[in-house]
CSV table of N, CA, C and O in Angstrom, one decimal:
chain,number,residue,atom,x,y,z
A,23,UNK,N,-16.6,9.8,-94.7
A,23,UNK,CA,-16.8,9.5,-93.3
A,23,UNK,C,-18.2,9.5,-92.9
A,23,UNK,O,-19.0,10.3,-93.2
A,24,UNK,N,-18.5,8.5,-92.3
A,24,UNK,CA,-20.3,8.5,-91.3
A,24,UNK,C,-19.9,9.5,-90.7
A,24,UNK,O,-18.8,10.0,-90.6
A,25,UNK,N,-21.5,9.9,-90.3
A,25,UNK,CA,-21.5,10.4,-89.2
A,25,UNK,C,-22.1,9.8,-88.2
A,25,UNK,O,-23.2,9.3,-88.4
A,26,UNK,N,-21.6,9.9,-87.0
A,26,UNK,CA,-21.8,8.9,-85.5
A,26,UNK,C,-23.6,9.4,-85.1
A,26,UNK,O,-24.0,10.5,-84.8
A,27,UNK,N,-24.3,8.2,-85.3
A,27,UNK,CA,-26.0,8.3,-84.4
A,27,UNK,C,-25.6,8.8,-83.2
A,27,UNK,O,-24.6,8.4,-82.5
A,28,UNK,N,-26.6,9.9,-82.9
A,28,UNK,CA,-26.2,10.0,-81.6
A,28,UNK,C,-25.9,9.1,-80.0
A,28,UNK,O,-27.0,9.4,-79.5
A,29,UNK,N,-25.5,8.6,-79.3
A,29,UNK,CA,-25.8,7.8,-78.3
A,29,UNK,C,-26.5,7.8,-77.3
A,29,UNK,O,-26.3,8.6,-76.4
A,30,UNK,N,-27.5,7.0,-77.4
A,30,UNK,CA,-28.3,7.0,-76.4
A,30,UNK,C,-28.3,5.3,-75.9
A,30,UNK,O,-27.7,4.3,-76.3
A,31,UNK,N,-29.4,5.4,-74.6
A,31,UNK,CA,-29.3,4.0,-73.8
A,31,UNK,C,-30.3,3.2,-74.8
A,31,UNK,O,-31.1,3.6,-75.6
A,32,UNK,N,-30.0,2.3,-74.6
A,32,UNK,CA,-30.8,1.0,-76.0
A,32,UNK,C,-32.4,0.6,-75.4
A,32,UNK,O,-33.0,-0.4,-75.8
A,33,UNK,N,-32.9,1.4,-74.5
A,33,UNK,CA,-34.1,1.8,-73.5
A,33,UNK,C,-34.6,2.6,-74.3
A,33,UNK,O,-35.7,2.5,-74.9
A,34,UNK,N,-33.1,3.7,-74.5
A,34,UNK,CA,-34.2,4.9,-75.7
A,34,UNK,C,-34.9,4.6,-76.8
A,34,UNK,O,-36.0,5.1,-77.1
A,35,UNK,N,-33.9,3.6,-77.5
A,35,UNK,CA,-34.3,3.7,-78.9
A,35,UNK,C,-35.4,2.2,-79.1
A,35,UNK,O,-35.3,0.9,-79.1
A,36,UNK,N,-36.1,3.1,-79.3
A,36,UNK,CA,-37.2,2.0,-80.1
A,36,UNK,C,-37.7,1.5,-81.1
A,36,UNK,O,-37.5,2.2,-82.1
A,37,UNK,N,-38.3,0.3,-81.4
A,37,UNK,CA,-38.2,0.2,-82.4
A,37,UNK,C,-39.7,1.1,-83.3
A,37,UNK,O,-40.9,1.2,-82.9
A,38,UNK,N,-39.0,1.6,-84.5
A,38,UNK,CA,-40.1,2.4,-85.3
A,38,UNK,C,-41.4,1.3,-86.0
A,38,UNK,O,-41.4,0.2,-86.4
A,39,UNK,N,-42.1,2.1,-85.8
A,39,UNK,CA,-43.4,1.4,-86.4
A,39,UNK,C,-43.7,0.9,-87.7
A,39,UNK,O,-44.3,-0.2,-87.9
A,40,UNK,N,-43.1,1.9,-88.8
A,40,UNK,CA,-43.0,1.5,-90.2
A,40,UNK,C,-41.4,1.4,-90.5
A,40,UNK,O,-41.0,2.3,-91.3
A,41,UNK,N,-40.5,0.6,-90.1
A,41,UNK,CA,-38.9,0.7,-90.2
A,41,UNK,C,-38.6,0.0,-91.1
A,41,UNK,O,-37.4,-0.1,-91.4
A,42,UNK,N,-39.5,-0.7,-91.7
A,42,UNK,CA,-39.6,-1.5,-93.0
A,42,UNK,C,-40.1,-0.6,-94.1
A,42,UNK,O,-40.0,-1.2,-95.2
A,43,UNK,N,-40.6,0.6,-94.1
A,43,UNK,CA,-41.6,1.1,-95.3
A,43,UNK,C,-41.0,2.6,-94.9
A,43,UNK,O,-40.2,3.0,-95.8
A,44,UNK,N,-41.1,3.3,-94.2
A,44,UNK,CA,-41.1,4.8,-93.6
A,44,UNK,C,-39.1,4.7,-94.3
A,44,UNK,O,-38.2,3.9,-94.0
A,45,UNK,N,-39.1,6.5,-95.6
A,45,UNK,CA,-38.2,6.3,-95.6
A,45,UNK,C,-37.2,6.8,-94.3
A,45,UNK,O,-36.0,6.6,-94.3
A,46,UNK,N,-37.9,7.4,-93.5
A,46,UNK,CA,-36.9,8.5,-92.4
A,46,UNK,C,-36.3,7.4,-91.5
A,46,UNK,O,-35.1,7.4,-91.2
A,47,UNK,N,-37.7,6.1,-90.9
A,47,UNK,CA,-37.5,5.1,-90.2
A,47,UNK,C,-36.3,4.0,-90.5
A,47,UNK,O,-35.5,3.4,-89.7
A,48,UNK,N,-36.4,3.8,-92.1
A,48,UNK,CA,-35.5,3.1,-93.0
A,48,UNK,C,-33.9,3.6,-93.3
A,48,UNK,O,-33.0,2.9,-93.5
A,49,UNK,N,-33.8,4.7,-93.1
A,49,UNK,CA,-32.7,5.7,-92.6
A,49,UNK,C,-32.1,5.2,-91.2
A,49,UNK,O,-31.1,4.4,-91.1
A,50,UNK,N,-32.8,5.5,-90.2
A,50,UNK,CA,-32.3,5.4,-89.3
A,50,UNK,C,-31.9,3.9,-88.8
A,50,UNK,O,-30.8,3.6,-88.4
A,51,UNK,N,-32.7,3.0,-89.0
A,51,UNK,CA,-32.3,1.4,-89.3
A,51,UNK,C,-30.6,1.7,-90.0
A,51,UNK,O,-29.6,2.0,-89.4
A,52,UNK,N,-30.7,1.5,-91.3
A,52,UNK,CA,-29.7,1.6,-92.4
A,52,UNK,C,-28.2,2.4,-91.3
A,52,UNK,O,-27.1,2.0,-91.5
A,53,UNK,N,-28.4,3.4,-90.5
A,53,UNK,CA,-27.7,4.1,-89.8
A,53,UNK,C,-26.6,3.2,-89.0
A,53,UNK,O,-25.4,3.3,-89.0
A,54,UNK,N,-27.5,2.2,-88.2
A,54,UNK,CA,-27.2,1.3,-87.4
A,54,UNK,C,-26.3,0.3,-88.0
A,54,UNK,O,-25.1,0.1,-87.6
A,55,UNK,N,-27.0,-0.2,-89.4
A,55,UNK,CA,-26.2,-1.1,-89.9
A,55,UNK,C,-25.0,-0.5,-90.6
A,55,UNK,O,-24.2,-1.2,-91.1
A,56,UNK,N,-25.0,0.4,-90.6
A,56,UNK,CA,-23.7,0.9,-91.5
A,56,UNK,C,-23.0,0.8,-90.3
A,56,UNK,O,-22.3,-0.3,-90.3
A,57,UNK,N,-22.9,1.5,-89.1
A,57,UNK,CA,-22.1,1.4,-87.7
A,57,UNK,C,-21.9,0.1,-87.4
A,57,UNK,O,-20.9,-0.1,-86.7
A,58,UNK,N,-22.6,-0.9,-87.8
A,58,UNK,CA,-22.3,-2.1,-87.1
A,58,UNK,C,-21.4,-2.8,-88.0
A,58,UNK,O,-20.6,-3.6,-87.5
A,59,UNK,N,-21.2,-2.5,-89.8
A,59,UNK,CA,-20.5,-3.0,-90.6
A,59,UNK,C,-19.4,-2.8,-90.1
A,59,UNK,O,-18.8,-3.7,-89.6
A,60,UNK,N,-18.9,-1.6,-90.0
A,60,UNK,CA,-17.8,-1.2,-89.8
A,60,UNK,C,-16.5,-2.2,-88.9
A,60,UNK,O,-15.3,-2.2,-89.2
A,61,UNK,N,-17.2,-2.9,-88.1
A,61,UNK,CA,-16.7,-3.1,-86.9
A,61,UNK,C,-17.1,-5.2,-87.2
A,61,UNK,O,-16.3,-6.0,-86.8
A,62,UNK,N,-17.9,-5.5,-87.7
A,62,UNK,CA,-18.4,-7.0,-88.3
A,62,UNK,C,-18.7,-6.9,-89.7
A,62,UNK,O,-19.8,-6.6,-90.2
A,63,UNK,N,-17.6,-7.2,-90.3
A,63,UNK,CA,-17.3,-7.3,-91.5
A,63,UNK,C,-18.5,-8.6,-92.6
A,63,UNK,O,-18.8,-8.8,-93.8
A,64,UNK,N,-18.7,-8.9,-91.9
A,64,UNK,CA,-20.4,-9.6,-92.3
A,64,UNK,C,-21.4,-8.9,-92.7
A,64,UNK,O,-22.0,-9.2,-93.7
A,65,UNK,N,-21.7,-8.0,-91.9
A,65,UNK,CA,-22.9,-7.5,-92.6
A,65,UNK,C,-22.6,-6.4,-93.0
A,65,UNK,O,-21.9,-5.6,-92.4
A,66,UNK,N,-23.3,-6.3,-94.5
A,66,UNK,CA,-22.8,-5.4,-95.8
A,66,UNK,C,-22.9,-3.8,-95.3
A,66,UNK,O,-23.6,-3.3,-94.4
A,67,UNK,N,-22.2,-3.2,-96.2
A,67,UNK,CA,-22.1,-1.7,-95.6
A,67,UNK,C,-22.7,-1.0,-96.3
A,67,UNK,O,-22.1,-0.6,-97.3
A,68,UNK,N,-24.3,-0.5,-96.2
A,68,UNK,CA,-25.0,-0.2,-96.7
A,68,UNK,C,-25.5,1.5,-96.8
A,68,UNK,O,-25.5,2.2,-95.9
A,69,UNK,N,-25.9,1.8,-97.8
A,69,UNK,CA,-25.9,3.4,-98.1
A,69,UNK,C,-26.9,3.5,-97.1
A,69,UNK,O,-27.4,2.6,-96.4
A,70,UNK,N,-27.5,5.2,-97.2
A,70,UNK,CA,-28.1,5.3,-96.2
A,70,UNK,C,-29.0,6.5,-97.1
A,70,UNK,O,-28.8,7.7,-97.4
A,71,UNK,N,-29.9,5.6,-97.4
A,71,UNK,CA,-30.8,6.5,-98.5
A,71,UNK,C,-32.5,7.0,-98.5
A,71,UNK,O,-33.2,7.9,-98.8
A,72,UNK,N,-32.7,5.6,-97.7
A,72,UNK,CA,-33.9,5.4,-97.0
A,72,UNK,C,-34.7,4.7,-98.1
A,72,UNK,O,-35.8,5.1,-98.4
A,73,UNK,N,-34.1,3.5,-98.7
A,73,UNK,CA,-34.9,2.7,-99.5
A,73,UNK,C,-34.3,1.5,-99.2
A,73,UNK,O,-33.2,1.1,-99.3
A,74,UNK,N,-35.5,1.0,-98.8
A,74,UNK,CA,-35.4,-1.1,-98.1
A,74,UNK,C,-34.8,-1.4,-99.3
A,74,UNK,O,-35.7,-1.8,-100.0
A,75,UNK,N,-33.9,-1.4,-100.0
A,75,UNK,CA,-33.4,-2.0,-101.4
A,75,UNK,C,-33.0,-3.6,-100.9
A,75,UNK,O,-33.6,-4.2,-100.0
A,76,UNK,N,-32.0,-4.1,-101.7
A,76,UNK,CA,-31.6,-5.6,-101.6
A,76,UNK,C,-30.7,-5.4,-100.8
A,76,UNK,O,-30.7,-6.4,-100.0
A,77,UNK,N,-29.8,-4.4,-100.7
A,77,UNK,CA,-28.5,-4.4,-99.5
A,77,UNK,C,-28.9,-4.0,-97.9
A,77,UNK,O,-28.4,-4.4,-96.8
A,78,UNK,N,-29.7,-3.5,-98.0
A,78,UNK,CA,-30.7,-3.1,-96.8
A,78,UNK,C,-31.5,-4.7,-96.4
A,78,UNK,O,-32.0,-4.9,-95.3
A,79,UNK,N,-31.6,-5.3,-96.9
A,79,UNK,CA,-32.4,-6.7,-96.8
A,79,UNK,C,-31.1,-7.8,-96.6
A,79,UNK,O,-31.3,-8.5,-95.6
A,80,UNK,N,-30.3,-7.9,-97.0
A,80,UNK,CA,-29.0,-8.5,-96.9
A,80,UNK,C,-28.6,-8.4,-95.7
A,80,UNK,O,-28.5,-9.5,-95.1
A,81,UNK,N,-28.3,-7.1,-94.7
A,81,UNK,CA,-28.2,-6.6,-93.9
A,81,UNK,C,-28.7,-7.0,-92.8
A,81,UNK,O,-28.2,-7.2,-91.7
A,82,UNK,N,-29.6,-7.2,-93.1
A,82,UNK,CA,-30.9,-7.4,-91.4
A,82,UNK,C,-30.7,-9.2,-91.8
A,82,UNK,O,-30.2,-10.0,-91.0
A,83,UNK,N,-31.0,-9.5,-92.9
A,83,UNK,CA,-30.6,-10.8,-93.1
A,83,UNK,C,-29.4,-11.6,-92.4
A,83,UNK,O,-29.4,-12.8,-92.1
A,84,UNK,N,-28.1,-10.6,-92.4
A,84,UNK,CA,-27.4,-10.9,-91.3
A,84,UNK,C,-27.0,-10.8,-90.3
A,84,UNK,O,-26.2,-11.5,-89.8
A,85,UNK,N,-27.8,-9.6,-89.5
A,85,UNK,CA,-28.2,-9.7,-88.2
A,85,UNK,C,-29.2,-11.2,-87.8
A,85,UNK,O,-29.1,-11.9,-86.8
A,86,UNK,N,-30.0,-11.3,-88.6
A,86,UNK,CA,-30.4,-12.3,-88.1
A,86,UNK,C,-30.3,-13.3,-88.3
A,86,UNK,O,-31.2,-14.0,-88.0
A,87,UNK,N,-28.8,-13.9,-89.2
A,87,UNK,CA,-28.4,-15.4,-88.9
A,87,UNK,C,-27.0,-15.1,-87.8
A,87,UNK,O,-26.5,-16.0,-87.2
A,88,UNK,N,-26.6,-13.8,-87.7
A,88,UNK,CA,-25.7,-14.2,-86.8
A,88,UNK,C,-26.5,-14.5,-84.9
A,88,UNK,O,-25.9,-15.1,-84.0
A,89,UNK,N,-27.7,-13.9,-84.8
A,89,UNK,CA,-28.4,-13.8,-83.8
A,89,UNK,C,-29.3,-15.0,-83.9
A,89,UNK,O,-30.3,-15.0,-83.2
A,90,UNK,N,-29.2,-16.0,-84.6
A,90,UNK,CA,-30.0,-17.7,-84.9
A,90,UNK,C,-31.5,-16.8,-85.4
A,90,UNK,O,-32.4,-17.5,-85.9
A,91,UNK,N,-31.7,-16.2,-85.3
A,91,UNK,CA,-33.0,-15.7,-85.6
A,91,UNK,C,-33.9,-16.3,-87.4
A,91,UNK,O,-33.2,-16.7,-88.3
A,92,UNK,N,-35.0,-16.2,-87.5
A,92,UNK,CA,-35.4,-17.0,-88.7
A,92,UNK,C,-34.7,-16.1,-89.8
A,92,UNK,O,-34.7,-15.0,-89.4
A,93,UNK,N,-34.1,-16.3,-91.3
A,93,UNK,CA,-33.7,-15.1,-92.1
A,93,UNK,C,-35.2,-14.8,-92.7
A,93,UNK,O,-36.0,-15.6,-93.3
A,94,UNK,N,-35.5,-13.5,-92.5
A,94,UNK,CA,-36.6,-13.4,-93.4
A,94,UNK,C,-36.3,-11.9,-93.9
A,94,UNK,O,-37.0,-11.5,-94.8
A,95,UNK,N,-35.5,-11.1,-93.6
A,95,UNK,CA,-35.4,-9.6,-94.3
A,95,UNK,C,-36.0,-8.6,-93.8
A,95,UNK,O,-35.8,-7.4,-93.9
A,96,UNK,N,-37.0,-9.2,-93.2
A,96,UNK,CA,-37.9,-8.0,-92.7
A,96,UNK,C,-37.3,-7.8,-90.6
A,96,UNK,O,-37.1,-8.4,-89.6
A,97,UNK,N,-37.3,-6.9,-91.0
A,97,UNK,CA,-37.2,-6.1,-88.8
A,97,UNK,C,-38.3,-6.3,-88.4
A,97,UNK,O,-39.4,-5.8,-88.7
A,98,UNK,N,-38.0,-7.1,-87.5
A,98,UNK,CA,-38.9,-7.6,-86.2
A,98,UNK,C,-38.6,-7.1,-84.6
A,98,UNK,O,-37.5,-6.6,-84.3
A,99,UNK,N,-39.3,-7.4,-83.9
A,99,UNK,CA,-38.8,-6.7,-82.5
A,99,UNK,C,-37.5,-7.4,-82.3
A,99,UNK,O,-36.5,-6.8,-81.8
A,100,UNK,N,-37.6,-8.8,-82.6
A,100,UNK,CA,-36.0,-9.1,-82.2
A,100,UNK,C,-35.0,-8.8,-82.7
A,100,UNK,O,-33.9,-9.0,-82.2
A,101,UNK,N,-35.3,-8.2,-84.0
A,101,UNK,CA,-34.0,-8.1,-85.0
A,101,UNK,C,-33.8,-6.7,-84.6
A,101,UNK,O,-32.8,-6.5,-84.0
A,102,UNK,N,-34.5,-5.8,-84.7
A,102,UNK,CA,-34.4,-4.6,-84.2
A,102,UNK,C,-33.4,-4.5,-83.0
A,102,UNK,O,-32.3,-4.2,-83.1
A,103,UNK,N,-34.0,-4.9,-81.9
A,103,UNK,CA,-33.0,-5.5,-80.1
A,103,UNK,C,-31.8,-5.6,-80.8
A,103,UNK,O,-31.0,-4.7,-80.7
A,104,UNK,N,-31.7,-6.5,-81.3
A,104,UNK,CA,-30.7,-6.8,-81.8
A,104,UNK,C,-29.5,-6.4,-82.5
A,104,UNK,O,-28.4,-6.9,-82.4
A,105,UNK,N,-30.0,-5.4,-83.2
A,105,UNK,CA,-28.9,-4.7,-84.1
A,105,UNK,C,-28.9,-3.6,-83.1
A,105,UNK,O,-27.7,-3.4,-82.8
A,106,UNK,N,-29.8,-2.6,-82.5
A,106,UNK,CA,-29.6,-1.8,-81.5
A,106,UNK,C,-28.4,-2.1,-80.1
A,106,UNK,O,-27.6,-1.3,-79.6
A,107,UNK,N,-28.7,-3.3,-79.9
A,107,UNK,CA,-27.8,-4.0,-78.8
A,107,UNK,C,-26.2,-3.8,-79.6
A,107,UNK,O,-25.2,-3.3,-79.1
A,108,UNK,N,-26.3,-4.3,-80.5
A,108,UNK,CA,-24.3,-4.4,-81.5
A,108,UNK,C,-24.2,-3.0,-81.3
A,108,UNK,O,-23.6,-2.5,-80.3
A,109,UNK,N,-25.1,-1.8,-82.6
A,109,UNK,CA,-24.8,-1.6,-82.2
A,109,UNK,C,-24.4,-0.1,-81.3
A,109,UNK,O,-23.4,0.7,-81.3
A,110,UNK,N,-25.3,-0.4,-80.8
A,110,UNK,CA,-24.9,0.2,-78.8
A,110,UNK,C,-23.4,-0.3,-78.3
A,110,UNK,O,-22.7,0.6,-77.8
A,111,UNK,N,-23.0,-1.3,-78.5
A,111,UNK,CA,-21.7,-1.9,-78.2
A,111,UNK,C,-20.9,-1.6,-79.0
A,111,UNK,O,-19.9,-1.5,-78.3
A,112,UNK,N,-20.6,-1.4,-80.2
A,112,UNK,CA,-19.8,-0.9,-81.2
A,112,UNK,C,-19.6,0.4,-81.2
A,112,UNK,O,-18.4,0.7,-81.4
A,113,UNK,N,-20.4,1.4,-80.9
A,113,UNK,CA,-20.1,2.7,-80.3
A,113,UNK,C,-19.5,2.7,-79.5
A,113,UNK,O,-18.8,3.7,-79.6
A,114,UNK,N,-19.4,2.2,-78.4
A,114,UNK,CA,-19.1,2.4,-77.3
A,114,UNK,C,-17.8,1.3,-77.1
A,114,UNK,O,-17.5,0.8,-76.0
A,115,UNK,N,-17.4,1.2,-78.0
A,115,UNK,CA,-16.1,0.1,-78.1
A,115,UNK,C,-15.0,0.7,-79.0
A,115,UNK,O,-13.8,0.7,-78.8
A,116,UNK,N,-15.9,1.2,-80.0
A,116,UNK,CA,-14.6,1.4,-81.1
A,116,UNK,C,-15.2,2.9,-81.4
A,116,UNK,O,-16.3,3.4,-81.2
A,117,UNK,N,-13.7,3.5,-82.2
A,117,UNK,CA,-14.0,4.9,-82.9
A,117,UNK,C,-14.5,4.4,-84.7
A,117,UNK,O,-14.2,3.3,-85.2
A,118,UNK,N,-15.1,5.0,-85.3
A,118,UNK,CA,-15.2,5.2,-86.7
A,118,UNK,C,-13.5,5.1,-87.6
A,118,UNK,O,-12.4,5.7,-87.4
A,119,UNK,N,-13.7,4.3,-88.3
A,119,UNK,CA,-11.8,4.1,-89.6
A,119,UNK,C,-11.8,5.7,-89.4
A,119,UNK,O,-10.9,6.3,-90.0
């Protein structure tokens, strides 16, 4: 079983400075995406280890073709918004399997 990020307003959470490189920052990203798999079967369900590996790049890769955004792997402020926004809404929509 995950365990649920805590919830906060999508004001709170910011985007981290090194969320590409920082393993704690790369954690907490990875966090997001695992909660958002859950619920959009698109984007891969990814460990949560704190290493940008290839499934962690896959990941944001599909945050950002489902948001038209350019695919490049790397989190940017929009991709960030973005997966924070899902999901912010996926919490707050559905419980964990």
């Amino acid at each position: 079983m995950v365990s649920e990020l805590p919830i906060k307003s999508q004001q709170q959470i910011k985007m981290p400075q090194n969320v590409n490189t920082n393993p704690d920052e790369i954690k907490e990203l990875q966090g997001y995406l695992r909660r958002i798999s859950y619920t959009d079967t698109r984007v891969p369900r990814v460990a949560i280890d704190g290493i940008y590996g290839d499934l962690t790049k896959q990941a944001v890769e599909e945050i950002q073709r489902i948001n038209a955004f350019p695919i490049t792997g790397v989190v940017d402020e929009a991709t960030w918004n973005a997966l924070v926004g899902e999901y912010m809404y996926v919490t707050q929509q559905n419980s964990l399997p």
